[in-house]
């Protein structure tokens, strides 16, 4: 399956793709979903390469698997579960049947309960001991934190509710810093945990409970829970009226569309939250219905597969020229790397091509003054993914936004064009001569021919954010199907958790280090002597 693509790459890999860019290519190698544009013309993919990539979709049955996912089939085979986060945004798409039961009435009822609670928090009908809620603290980690934290920041211009804080790390510095700025009598604590067993979250939740208990008589009344484990939320003392449940067919990193999005909903209001869901639903519809050559999630996945599995570029930089998306790279790290960072296929056989790439990034223009040096002149090629809005939210500073856009476009152009030795020499002529001119010029050469894609949209509204996140979710799905892996489990996080539990008594000095390797034992010893 991969041979034809690799052969094609061997033939075209060294050409300068800039030479492909005639007038027609920009239109041919781009696609639109609603008013969002994906441009992948600045890559070395040509019509032959693209046709071979489309063959991958046919050979691995992506269309049938996509339909199976939307229909509630148990495609998460290692956990025996359906994968139905799409149902959470299926606002008017009709029934979704799992094991013979239409899940939509319950999904919509929970959404209505969330909206009623969010509205009450926002207008003061739900209050703390000291009055109207001024601060909401979401305590969760991984998918129970990254999604709502990223989206709440991204939609800051729409934020008209109480202040929202996100605590995730078991490092006490995280929660202590947040609690310091809050009044316990007007704070709502939301404990977000699908399993309600995650050690970081439960530890922080108990710390918050103790903090609140110093001032507030009925702490339980100022706690809410987002979880699939109703028995455990009850044991923690949270009244069922403030527990928002969801089913096990919602994966943690795909869960922000439902109860895990409660803090976002409180921040921006139920209407804006529904607009966010509608953006995702529009992308769902697009993914289900658009032909592959117009299908943004499929195209984005295939471009990624070309760069990673075919060209061998192991990482991908996500570079939002949209400061509101500064947490997007962190969010995508979980979405993509926890989903497609797998070494075996669905049958348990070793993958014959690399797993999903290392995803990393920072917003532009900040990154330009940090790591872009390596992207432009380092010896490894880093495919880049730019995101940019036509308009910001600061109408009076639009000229400044235009400068941001110019920087974004300049980077993808510079990565593609580069600057050869002659051009570098010409720039320095007059300043240096002879061998020194050559030596200095070589430092100023840009190899160019470095690929990038650009995702452009009118403005980062709730609807557009929903489109973007859903686009990435389905990209992960397509990549996972092509690789033949299960994108919906995460066994790779378990071993570290087990060893941490076993190491806690060792760190505390209750148990000795005799069962530990020499390095771990020495580190424990150092930290104990230093006061741990
Ligand atoms: O450890 C990984 C993980 O299971 C993620 O997949 C998940 O998003 C996170 O932990 C938090 O899990 P929970 O919501 O159950 O606390």
Coordinates of C-alpha atoms and ligand atoms in Angstrom, one line a residue:
X1 CA 0.0 0.0 0.0
X2 CA 2.8 2.4 0.8
X3 CA 5.2 1.3 -1.9
X4 CA 3.7 3.4 -4.7
X5 CA 3.8 6.5 -2.6
X6 CA 7.3 5.8 -1.6
X7 CA 8.4 5.2 -5.2
X8 CA 6.7 8.4 -6.2
X9 CA 8.4 10.3 -3.4
X10 CA 11.8 8.9 -4.5
X11 CA 11.1 10.4 -7.9
X12 CA 9.9 13.8 -6.9
X13 CA 11.3 14.3 -3.4
X14 CA 14.1 16.5 -4.5
X15 CA 12.4 18.9 -6.8
X16 CA 11.6 22.4 -5.7
X17 CA 7.8 22.5 -5.3
X18 CA 7.8 26.2 -5.9
X19 CA 8.1 25.3 -9.5
X20 CA 4.7 23.6 -9.4
X21 CA 3.0 26.8 -8.3
X22 CA 1.4 28.0 -11.5
X23 CA -1.8 30.0 -11.4
X24 CA -4.1 27.0 -11.3
X25 CA -2.4 25.1 -8.4
X26 CA -3.6 27.4 -5.6
X27 CA -7.2 26.7 -6.5
X28 CA -6.6 23.0 -7.2
X29 CA -4.6 22.4 -4.0
X30 CA -7.0 24.1 -1.7
X31 CA -10.5 23.4 -0.4
X32 CA -13.2 25.2 1.5
X33 CA -15.6 24.1 4.2
X34 CA -18.1 26.9 4.6
X35 CA -16.0 30.0 4.8
X36 CA -12.9 28.2 6.1
X37 CA -10.0 27.7 3.6
X38 CA -7.3 25.0 3.7
X39 CA -4.4 25.8 1.4
X40 CA -1.9 22.9 0.8
X41 CA -0.4 24.3 -2.4
X42 CA 2.9 25.0 -0.7
X43 CA 3.7 21.3 -0.4
X44 CA 5.4 18.8 -2.8
X45 CA 2.2 16.9 -3.3
X46 CA 1.2 16.9 -7.0
X47 CA -1.8 15.3 -8.8
X48 CA -0.1 11.9 -8.9
X49 CA 0.8 12.0 -5.2
X50 CA -2.6 13.1 -4.3
X51 CA -4.2 10.3 -6.3
X52 CA -2.0 7.8 -4.5
X53 CA -3.0 9.3 -1.2
X54 CA -6.7 9.1 -2.1
X55 CA -6.0 5.4 -2.9
X56 CA -5.0 5.0 0.8
X57 CA -8.4 6.2 1.8
X58 CA -10.1 3.6 -0.5
X59 CA -7.8 0.8 0.5
X60 CA -8.3 1.3 4.2
X61 CA -12.0 1.8 3.9
X62 CA -12.1 5.3 5.5
X63 CA -15.6 6.1 4.2
X64 CA -17.2 3.0 5.6
X65 CA -15.3 3.4 9.0
X66 CA -16.4 7.0 9.1
X67 CA -20.0 6.0 8.6
X68 CA -19.6 3.3 11.2
X69 CA -18.3 5.8 13.7
X70 CA -21.2 8.2 13.2
X71 CA -23.6 5.3 13.4
X72 CA -22.4 4.2 16.8
X73 CA -20.6 1.0 15.9
X74 CA -18.0 -0.1 18.6
X75 CA -15.0 1.1 16.6
X76 CA -12.9 1.5 19.8
X77 CA -12.2 -2.2 19.7
X78 CA -9.7 -2.5 22.5
X79 CA -12.2 -1.0 24.9
X80 CA -15.4 -2.4 23.2
X81 CA -16.9 1.1 22.9
X82 CA -18.6 3.3 20.4
X83 CA -16.9 6.6 19.5
X84 CA -19.7 9.1 19.6
X85 CA -18.5 12.6 20.6
X86 CA -20.2 13.6 17.4
X87 CA -23.6 13.0 19.1
X88 CA -22.8 15.7 21.6
X89 CA -23.0 18.4 18.8
X90 CA -25.7 16.7 16.8
X91 CA -28.2 19.4 17.7
X92 CA -30.7 18.7 15.0
X93 CA -29.3 15.7 13.2
X94 CA -31.8 13.1 14.2
X95 CA -31.5 9.9 16.2
X96 CA -28.1 8.2 17.0
X97 CA -28.6 4.6 18.1
X98 CA -26.2 2.8 20.4
X99 CA -27.1 -0.8 21.4
X100 CA -30.7 -0.3 20.1
X101 CA -31.2 3.0 22.1
X102 CA -31.4 6.5 20.7
X103 CA -28.9 8.4 22.8
X104 CA -30.0 11.9 21.5
X105 CA -32.8 12.6 24.0
X106 CA -30.4 12.2 26.9
X107 CA -27.6 14.2 25.2
X108 CA -30.0 17.1 24.6
X109 CA -31.5 16.9 28.0
X110 CA -28.1 17.1 29.6
X111 CA -27.2 20.0 27.4
X112 CA -30.4 21.8 28.6
X113 CA -29.5 21.0 32.2
X114 CA -26.0 22.5 31.7
X115 CA -27.6 25.6 30.0
X116 CA -30.0 26.1 32.9
X117 CA -27.2 25.7 35.5
X118 CA -24.8 28.0 33.5
X119 CA -27.5 30.6 33.2
X120 CA -28.2 30.5 36.9
X121 CA -24.5 30.8 37.8
X122 CA -24.2 33.7 35.4
X123 CA -27.2 35.7 36.6
X124 CA -26.8 35.0 40.3
X125 CA -29.8 32.6 40.8
X126 CA -27.2 30.1 41.8
X127 CA -25.0 31.8 44.4
X128 CA -22.3 30.9 46.9
X129 CA -22.5 31.6 50.7
X130 CA -21.1 35.1 50.0
X131 CA -23.4 35.9 47.0
X132 CA -23.1 35.8 43.2
X133 CA -20.4 33.5 41.8
X134 CA -17.3 35.6 40.8
X135 CA -14.9 32.7 40.1
X136 CA -15.2 29.2 38.6
X137 CA -12.4 26.7 39.1
X138 CA -12.4 23.8 36.8
X139 CA -10.3 21.0 38.3
X140 CA -9.4 18.3 35.7
X141 CA -6.5 17.1 33.7
X142 CA -5.9 15.9 30.1
X143 CA -9.1 15.9 28.2
X144 CA -11.0 17.2 31.2
X145 CA -8.8 20.4 31.2
X146 CA -7.1 21.0 27.9
X147 CA -10.2 21.4 25.8
X148 CA -12.2 23.8 28.0
X149 CA -9.0 25.7 29.0
X150 CA -8.0 26.2 25.3
X151 CA -11.5 27.1 24.2
X152 CA -12.2 29.5 27.1
X153 CA -9.0 31.4 26.2
X154 CA -9.8 31.2 22.5
X155 CA -13.2 32.8 23.1
X156 CA -12.1 35.4 25.5
X157 CA -13.8 38.2 23.5
X158 CA -17.1 36.4 24.1
X159 CA -16.5 36.0 27.8
X160 CA -19.1 37.8 29.9
X161 CA -19.6 35.4 32.8
X162 CA -17.5 34.9 36.0
X163 CA -13.8 34.5 35.8
X164 CA -12.8 30.9 34.9
X165 CA -9.6 29.2 36.2
X166 CA -8.2 25.8 35.2
X167 CA -6.3 23.7 37.7
X168 CA -4.7 20.5 36.3
X169 CA -1.3 19.8 37.7
X170 CA -0.8 17.8 40.9
X171 CA 2.0 20.2 41.6
X172 CA 0.6 22.2 44.5
X173 CA 1.9 25.4 43.0
X174 CA -0.9 25.1 40.4
X175 CA -3.9 25.0 42.8
X176 CA -2.3 27.3 45.4
X177 CA -1.8 30.0 42.8
X178 CA -5.4 29.9 41.8
X179 CA -6.9 29.6 45.3
X180 CA -4.9 32.6 46.4
X181 CA -6.9 34.8 44.0
X182 CA -10.3 33.5 44.8
X183 CA -12.9 34.2 47.6
X184 CA -14.2 30.8 48.7
X185 CA -17.6 32.2 49.5
X186 CA -18.2 33.2 45.9
X187 CA -16.3 30.4 44.1
X188 CA -17.8 27.5 42.3
X189 CA -15.5 24.4 42.0
X190 CA -16.2 22.1 39.0
X191 CA -14.5 18.7 39.4
X192 CA -14.1 17.4 35.8
X193 CA -13.1 13.8 35.5
X194 CA -14.6 11.2 33.3
X195 CA -13.5 8.4 35.6
X196 CA -13.5 10.4 38.9
X197 CA -10.5 8.4 39.9
X198 CA -7.6 10.4 38.3
X199 CA -5.2 11.0 41.1
X200 CA -4.2 14.6 40.2
X201 CA -7.8 15.7 39.9
X202 CA -9.0 14.0 43.0
X203 CA -6.1 15.3 45.0
X204 CA -6.7 18.9 43.8
X205 CA -10.5 18.4 44.4
X206 CA -9.8 17.5 48.1
X207 CA -7.4 20.4 48.4
X208 CA -10.1 22.8 47.1
X209 CA -12.7 21.2 49.4
X210 CA -10.5 21.7 52.5
X211 CA -9.7 25.3 51.4
X212 CA -13.4 26.1 51.0
X213 CA -14.3 24.3 54.2
X214 CA -12.3 26.9 56.2
X215 CA -14.9 29.5 55.4
X216 CA -18.0 28.0 53.8
X217 CA -20.4 26.0 55.9
X218 CA -21.8 23.7 53.1
X219 CA -18.9 23.2 50.7
X220 CA -20.8 20.6 48.7
X221 CA -23.3 23.3 47.7
X222 CA -20.5 25.1 45.8
X223 CA -19.2 22.0 44.0
X224 CA -20.3 20.6 40.7
X225 CA -19.1 17.4 38.9
X226 CA -18.7 16.4 35.3
X227 CA -18.3 12.6 35.1
X228 CA -19.5 9.3 33.9
X229 CA -19.2 7.9 37.4
X230 CA -22.3 8.9 39.3
X231 CA -21.5 6.6 42.3
X232 CA -18.2 8.3 42.8
X233 CA -19.5 11.9 42.5
X234 CA -22.1 11.0 45.2
X235 CA -19.4 9.5 47.5
X236 CA -17.5 12.8 47.1
X237 CA -20.6 14.6 48.4
X238 CA -21.8 16.4 45.3
X239 CA -25.6 16.6 44.9
X240 CA -26.9 14.9 41.8
X241 CA -28.6 18.1 40.7
X242 CA -25.1 19.5 40.0
X243 CA -23.7 16.3 38.4
X244 CA -23.6 16.4 34.7
X245 CA -23.0 12.9 33.3
X246 CA -21.9 11.5 30.0
X247 CA -21.5 8.1 28.5
X248 CA -18.3 6.0 28.1
X249 CA -18.5 6.5 24.3
X250 CA -17.2 10.0 24.8
X251 CA -13.4 9.8 24.9
X252 CA -11.7 12.2 27.4
X253 CA -9.8 14.1 24.7
X254 CA -13.0 14.4 22.6
X255 CA -15.3 15.5 25.5
X256 CA -15.4 19.3 25.5
X257 CA -18.6 19.3 23.5
X258 CA -20.6 18.0 26.4
X259 CA -20.5 18.4 30.2
X260 CA -16.7 18.8 30.2
X261 CA -17.4 22.1 28.4
X262 CA -19.4 23.5 31.4
X263 CA -16.8 26.0 32.4
X264 CA -16.7 27.3 28.9
X265 CA -20.4 27.5 28.8
X266 CA -20.5 29.5 32.0
X267 CA -17.8 31.8 30.6
X268 CA -19.4 32.6 27.3
X269 CA -23.1 31.7 27.9
X270 CA -25.3 28.9 26.6
X271 CA -26.1 30.6 23.2
X272 CA -22.4 31.1 22.3
X273 CA -21.7 27.5 23.5
X274 CA -24.4 26.3 21.1
X275 CA -22.8 28.3 18.3
X276 CA -19.6 26.5 19.1
X277 CA -21.4 23.1 18.8
X278 CA -23.0 24.2 15.6
X279 CA -19.6 25.0 14.1
X280 CA -18.5 21.5 14.9
X281 CA -21.8 20.0 13.6
X282 CA -21.2 21.9 10.3
X283 CA -17.8 20.3 10.0
X284 CA -19.3 16.9 10.8
X285 CA -21.7 17.3 8.0
X286 CA -18.9 18.4 5.7
X287 CA -16.7 15.5 6.7
X288 CA -19.6 13.0 6.0
X289 CA -20.6 14.5 2.7
X290 CA -17.8 16.3 0.9
X291 CA -15.9 14.4 -1.8
X292 CA -12.3 13.6 -0.7
X293 CA -10.7 16.3 -2.9
X294 CA -12.9 18.9 -1.1
X295 CA -12.9 17.3 2.3
X296 CA -10.9 19.3 4.8
X297 CA -10.3 16.7 7.5
X298 CA -9.3 14.1 4.9
X299 CA -7.0 16.5 3.0
X300 CA -5.3 17.6 6.2
X301 CA -4.8 14.0 7.3
X302 CA -3.4 13.1 3.9
X303 CA -1.0 16.0 3.9
X304 CA 0.2 14.9 7.3
X305 CA 0.6 11.3 6.2
X306 CA 2.6 12.5 3.1
X307 CA 5.0 14.5 5.3
X308 CA 5.3 12.0 8.1
X309 CA 4.9 8.4 6.8
X310 CA 6.1 9.1 3.3
X311 CA 8.7 11.9 3.5
X312 CA 9.8 10.9 7.0
X313 CA 9.4 14.2 8.8
X314 CA 8.8 13.2 12.4
X315 CA 7.4 16.4 13.8
X316 CA 4.8 19.0 12.8
X317 CA 4.6 22.6 14.0
X318 CA 1.2 24.1 14.6
X319 CA 1.6 27.9 14.4
X320 CA -1.5 29.9 15.0
X321 CA -1.2 33.5 14.0
X322 CA -4.0 34.1 16.4
X323 CA -3.0 34.7 19.9
X324 CA -6.3 33.5 21.2
X325 CA -5.3 30.1 20.0
X326 CA -2.2 30.0 22.2
X327 CA -3.3 26.8 23.9
X328 CA -4.2 25.1 20.7
X329 CA -0.8 23.3 20.3
X330 CA -1.0 21.9 23.8
X331 CA -4.6 20.8 23.2
X332 CA -3.6 19.2 19.9
X333 CA -0.7 17.4 21.5
X334 CA -3.2 15.4 23.5
X335 CA -5.7 15.0 20.7
X336 CA -3.2 13.8 18.2
X337 CA -0.4 12.2 20.2
X338 CA -2.6 10.3 22.7
X339 CA -4.8 9.2 19.8
X340 CA -2.3 8.2 17.1
X341 CA 0.9 7.6 19.1
X342 CA 0.5 3.8 18.9
X343 CA 3.0 1.1 17.9
X344 CA 0.6 -1.6 16.9
X345 CA -2.4 -1.9 14.6
X346 CA -5.9 -2.9 15.6
X347 CA -4.8 -6.6 15.3
X348 CA -1.8 -6.1 17.6
X349 CA 0.8 -6.3 14.8
X350 CA 3.6 -3.9 14.7
X351 CA 3.1 -0.8 12.5
X352 CA 5.2 -0.9 9.4
X353 CA 5.3 2.9 9.1
X354 CA 5.9 5.5 11.8
X355 CA 3.0 6.4 14.1
X356 CA 1.5 9.9 14.2
X357 CA 4.0 12.8 14.4
X358 CA 5.3 14.8 17.3
X359 CA 3.0 17.9 17.4
X360 CA 4.3 21.1 18.9
X361 CA 4.0 24.8 18.4
X362 CA 3.5 28.3 19.7
X363 CA 1.6 31.3 18.3
X364 CA 3.1 33.6 15.8
X365 CA 4.7 36.0 15.8
X366 CA 6.3 35.0 19.1
X367 CA 7.7 31.8 17.6
X368 CA 9.5 33.8 14.9
X369 CA 11.7 35.2 17.6
X370 CA 12.4 31.8 19.2
X371 CA 12.4 28.5 17.2
X372 CA 11.8 29.6 13.6
X373 CA 15.6 29.8 13.2
X374 CA 15.6 26.0 13.2
X375 CA 12.6 25.7 11.0
X376 CA 14.3 27.9 8.4
X377 CA 17.9 26.8 8.6
X378 CA 18.1 23.6 10.7
X379 CA 19.0 20.3 9.0
X380 CA 15.6 18.7 9.7
X381 CA 12.5 19.7 7.8
X382 CA 9.5 20.6 10.0
X383 CA 6.3 20.8 8.1
X384 CA 4.3 23.8 9.4
X385 CA 0.6 24.4 9.8
X386 CA -0.4 28.0 10.0
X387 CA -3.8 29.3 11.2
X388 CA -4.9 32.8 10.6
X389 CA -8.0 34.9 10.8
X390 CA -8.9 37.7 8.4
X391 CA -10.1 39.8 11.3
X392 CA -9.3 40.0 15.0
X393 CA -11.7 41.4 17.6
X394 CA -9.9 44.7 18.0
X395 CA -11.6 46.9 15.3
X396 CA -9.6 49.9 16.3
X397 CA -6.3 48.0 15.9
X398 CA -7.1 46.4 12.5
X399 CA -3.8 47.7 10.9
X400 CA -1.9 45.8 13.6
X401 CA -3.9 42.7 12.7
X402 CA -2.9 43.3 9.1
X403 CA 0.8 43.2 10.2
X404 CA 0.1 39.9 11.9
X405 CA -1.4 38.4 8.7
X406 CA 1.5 39.7 6.6
X407 CA 3.9 37.9 9.0
X408 CA 2.0 34.7 8.7
X409 CA 2.0 34.8 4.9
X410 CA 5.6 35.9 4.8
X411 CA 6.7 32.8 6.8
X412 CA 5.1 30.3 4.5
X413 CA 6.5 32.1 1.5
X414 CA 10.0 32.3 3.1
X415 CA 9.9 28.6 4.0
X416 CA 9.0 27.7 0.4
X417 CA 11.3 30.2 -1.5
X418 CA 14.4 30.2 0.7
X419 CA 17.4 32.2 -0.4
X420 CA 20.3 30.7 -2.4
X421 CA 24.0 31.5 -2.1
X422 CA 24.0 34.0 -5.0
X423 CA 21.1 36.0 -3.5
X424 CA 22.8 35.9 -0.1
X425 CA 26.1 37.1 -1.7
X426 CA 24.3 39.9 -3.5
X427 CA 22.8 41.1 -0.2
X428 CA 26.3 41.3 1.3
X429 CA 28.2 42.7 -1.7
X430 CA 29.8 46.0 -0.7
X431 CA 30.1 44.8 2.9
X432 CA 32.5 41.8 2.3
X433 CA 34.7 40.6 -0.5
X434 CA 36.4 37.4 -1.6
X435 CA 36.5 34.4 0.8
X436 CA 35.0 36.4 3.6
X437 CA 32.0 37.3 1.4
X438 CA 31.5 33.6 0.7
X439 CA 31.8 32.6 4.3
X440 CA 29.4 35.3 5.5
X441 CA 26.9 34.5 2.7
X442 CA 26.8 30.8 3.6
X443 CA 25.4 31.7 7.0
X444 CA 22.6 33.7 5.3
X445 CA 21.4 30.9 3.0
X446 CA 17.9 29.6 3.5
X447 CA 17.4 26.1 1.9
X448 CA 13.7 26.8 1.3
X449 CA 11.5 24.0 -0.2
X450 CA 10.0 23.6 3.2
X451 CA 6.3 22.7 3.2
X452 CA 3.4 24.3 5.0
X453 CA -0.3 24.4 5.0
X454 CA -2.5 27.4 5.9
X455 CA -5.9 27.3 7.4
X456 CA -7.6 30.7 7.0
X457 CA -11.0 31.8 8.4
X458 CA -12.8 35.1 8.7
X459 CA -12.7 35.5 12.5
X460 CA -12.3 33.3 15.5
X461 CA -16.0 33.2 16.6
X462 CA -17.5 30.3 18.6
X463 CA -18.8 28.8 15.4
X464 CA -15.4 28.9 13.7
X465 CA -13.6 27.5 16.8
X466 CA -16.1 24.6 16.7
X467 CA -15.2 24.1 13.0
X468 CA -11.4 24.1 13.7
X469 CA -11.5 21.7 16.6
X470 CA -13.8 19.3 14.8
X471 CA -11.6 19.5 11.7
X472 CA -8.6 18.3 13.8
X473 CA -10.7 15.6 15.4
X474 CA -11.6 14.1 12.1
X475 CA -8.1 14.5 10.7
X476 CA -7.0 12.3 13.6
X477 CA -9.7 9.8 12.8
X478 CA -8.6 9.6 9.1
X479 CA -5.0 9.2 10.0
X480 CA -5.8 6.5 12.5
X481 CA -7.8 4.5 10.0
X482 CA -5.1 4.8 7.3
X483 CA -2.5 3.6 9.9
X484 CA -4.9 0.8 11.0
X485 CA -4.6 1.8 14.6
X486 CA -7.2 2.4 17.4
X487 CA -7.2 6.2 17.9
X488 CA -9.5 5.9 20.9
X489 CA -7.6 4.1 23.6
X490 CA -4.6 5.3 25.5
X491 CA -2.9 2.3 27.2
X492 CA 0.5 4.1 26.9
X493 CA -0.3 6.3 29.8
X494 CA -0.9 3.5 32.3
X495 CA 2.6 2.2 33.1
X496 CA 3.8 5.6 34.4
X497 CA 0.6 5.9 36.6
X498 CA 1.3 2.4 38.1
X499 CA 4.9 3.2 38.9
X500 CA 4.0 6.6 40.4
X501 CA 1.6 4.9 42.8
X502 CA 4.3 2.4 43.8
X503 CA 7.0 5.2 44.1
X504 CA 5.0 7.4 46.4
X505 CA 5.8 5.4 49.6
X506 CA 9.5 5.2 48.5
X507 CA 9.7 9.0 48.0
X508 CA 8.0 9.5 51.4
X509 CA 10.6 7.2 53.0
X510 CA 8.0 4.6 54.2
X511 CA 9.6 2.0 51.8
X512 CA 13.2 1.5 50.8
X513 CA 14.7 1.8 47.4
X514 CA 16.0 -1.8 47.2
X515 CA 13.5 -2.8 44.4
X516 CA 14.5 0.2 42.3
X517 CA 17.1 0.5 39.6
X518 CA 20.3 2.3 40.5
X519 CA 19.4 5.6 38.8
X520 CA 16.0 5.8 40.3
X521 CA 17.3 4.9 43.8
X522 CA 20.1 7.6 43.5
X523 CA 17.5 10.2 42.4
X524 CA 15.3 9.3 45.4
X525 CA 18.3 9.5 47.7
X526 CA 19.3 13.0 46.3
X527 CA 15.8 14.4 46.6
X528 CA 15.4 12.9 50.2
X529 CA 18.7 14.5 51.3
X530 CA 17.4 17.8 49.7
X531 CA 14.2 17.7 51.7
X532 CA 11.5 15.9 49.7
Ligands
LIG1 O1 -4.1 9.6 31.6 C1 -4.7 9.9 30.4 C2 -6.2 10.2 30.6 O2 -6.9 9.1 30.8 C3 -6.7 11.0 29.4 O3 -7.1 10.2 28.4 C4 -7.8 11.8 30.1 O4 -8.2 12.8 29.3 C5 -7.2 12.2 31.4 O5 -6.4 11.1 31.7 C6 -8.2 12.5 32.5 O6 -9.0 11.5 32.8 P1 -10.3 11.7 33.6 O7 -11.2 12.7 32.9 O8 -10.9 10.4 33.8 O9 -9.9 12.3 34.9

